[in-house]
Tab-separated table of C-alpha atoms in Angstrom:
chain	number	residue	atom	x	y	z
A	1	MET	CA	92.031	65.300	146.123
A	2	ALA	CA	91.487	68.544	144.218
A	3	ASP	CA	91.641	71.797	146.094
A	4	ILE	CA	90.282	75.251	145.288
A	5	ALA	CA	93.410	76.182	143.306
A	6	ASP	CA	92.880	73.201	141.008
A	7	PHE	CA	89.269	74.214	140.414
A	8	ALA	CA	90.326	77.800	139.698
A	9	ASN	CA	93.015	76.609	137.304
A	10	ASP	CA	90.516	74.417	135.457
A	11	LEU	CA	88.084	77.322	135.179
A	12	VAL	CA	90.750	79.667	133.825
A	13	GLN	CA	91.879	77.064	131.293
A	14	GLU	CA	88.285	76.568	130.175
A	15	ARG	CA	87.852	80.318	129.642
A	16	ILE	CA	91.106	80.501	127.673
A	17	ASP	CA	89.984	77.618	125.472
A	18	GLN	CA	86.634	79.344	124.872
A	19	ALA	CA	88.338	82.614	123.931
A	20	LEU	CA	90.705	80.878	121.520
A	21	ALA	CA	87.826	78.995	119.917
A	22	ALA	CA	85.931	82.266	119.456
A	23	LEU	CA	88.951	83.858	117.770
A	24	LYS	CA	89.333	80.931	115.399
A	25	ALA	CA	85.662	81.239	114.442
A	26	LEU	CA	86.044	84.866	113.300
A	27	PRO	CA	86.155	85.320	109.530
A	28	VAL	CA	89.453	86.449	108.030
A	29	PHE	CA	88.993	89.268	105.551
A	30	GLU	CA	91.311	89.998	102.676
A	31	SER	CA	93.268	93.216	102.876
A	32	PHE	CA	92.220	96.068	100.624
A	33	GLU	CA	94.408	96.832	97.627
A	34	PHE	CA	93.796	100.572	97.914
A	35	CYS	CA	93.773	102.792	101.004
A	36	VAL	CA	90.278	103.892	102.073
A	37	ASP	CA	91.560	107.367	102.978
A	38	CYS	CA	93.981	108.399	100.221
A	39	ASP	CA	93.243	105.813	97.481
A	40	SER	CA	96.938	104.976	97.076
A	41	THR	CA	98.012	101.372	96.597
A	42	ILE	CA	98.744	99.519	99.833
A	43	PRO	CA	102.094	97.718	99.421
A	44	MET	CA	101.893	93.927	99.231
A	45	ALA	CA	104.283	93.576	102.186
A	46	ARG	CA	101.848	95.513	104.393
A	47	ARG	CA	98.839	93.567	103.140
A	48	LEU	CA	100.586	90.301	103.980
A	49	ALA	CA	101.887	91.502	107.358
A	50	VAL	CA	98.646	93.121	108.555
A	51	THR	CA	95.672	90.981	107.636
A	52	SER	CA	92.516	92.849	106.666
A	53	CYS	CA	94.227	96.240	106.623
A	54	THR	CA	92.231	99.043	105.029
A	55	ARG	CA	94.744	101.905	105.155
A	56	CYS	CA	98.304	102.485	103.999
A	57	ALA	CA	100.895	102.825	106.760
A	58	ALA	CA	100.933	106.630	106.604
A	59	CYS	CA	97.146	106.969	106.869
A	60	GLN	CA	96.976	104.329	109.610
A	61	GLN	CA	99.576	106.192	111.660
A	62	LEU	CA	97.674	109.452	111.232
A	63	ASN	CA	94.404	107.746	112.160
A	64	GLU	CA	95.932	106.307	115.338
A	65	GLN	CA	97.398	109.678	116.333
A	66	VAL	CA	94.046	111.405	115.905
A	67	GLY	CA	92.298	108.618	117.834
A	68	THR	CA	94.575	109.022	120.838
A	69	ARG	CA	93.382	112.592	121.303
A	70	TYR	CA	89.858	111.361	121.976
A	71	ALA	CA	90.986	108.681	124.421
A	72	ARG	CA	92.118	111.160	127.047
């Protein structure tokens, strides 16, 4: 006989499965060859490691540092 914990576990598993299915349905974009901020070439290693990156590592780091100021 199933108890409330079993029902809760089934519900959580269903939500996890739905979330994973939604992630798989998202389109995968190619990484940009040139940085959108400084127009320098984004190294191939970064483009392979970070899918759909639009900035070089230096510009991305700067962008994240500036963004943290607004999060406070």
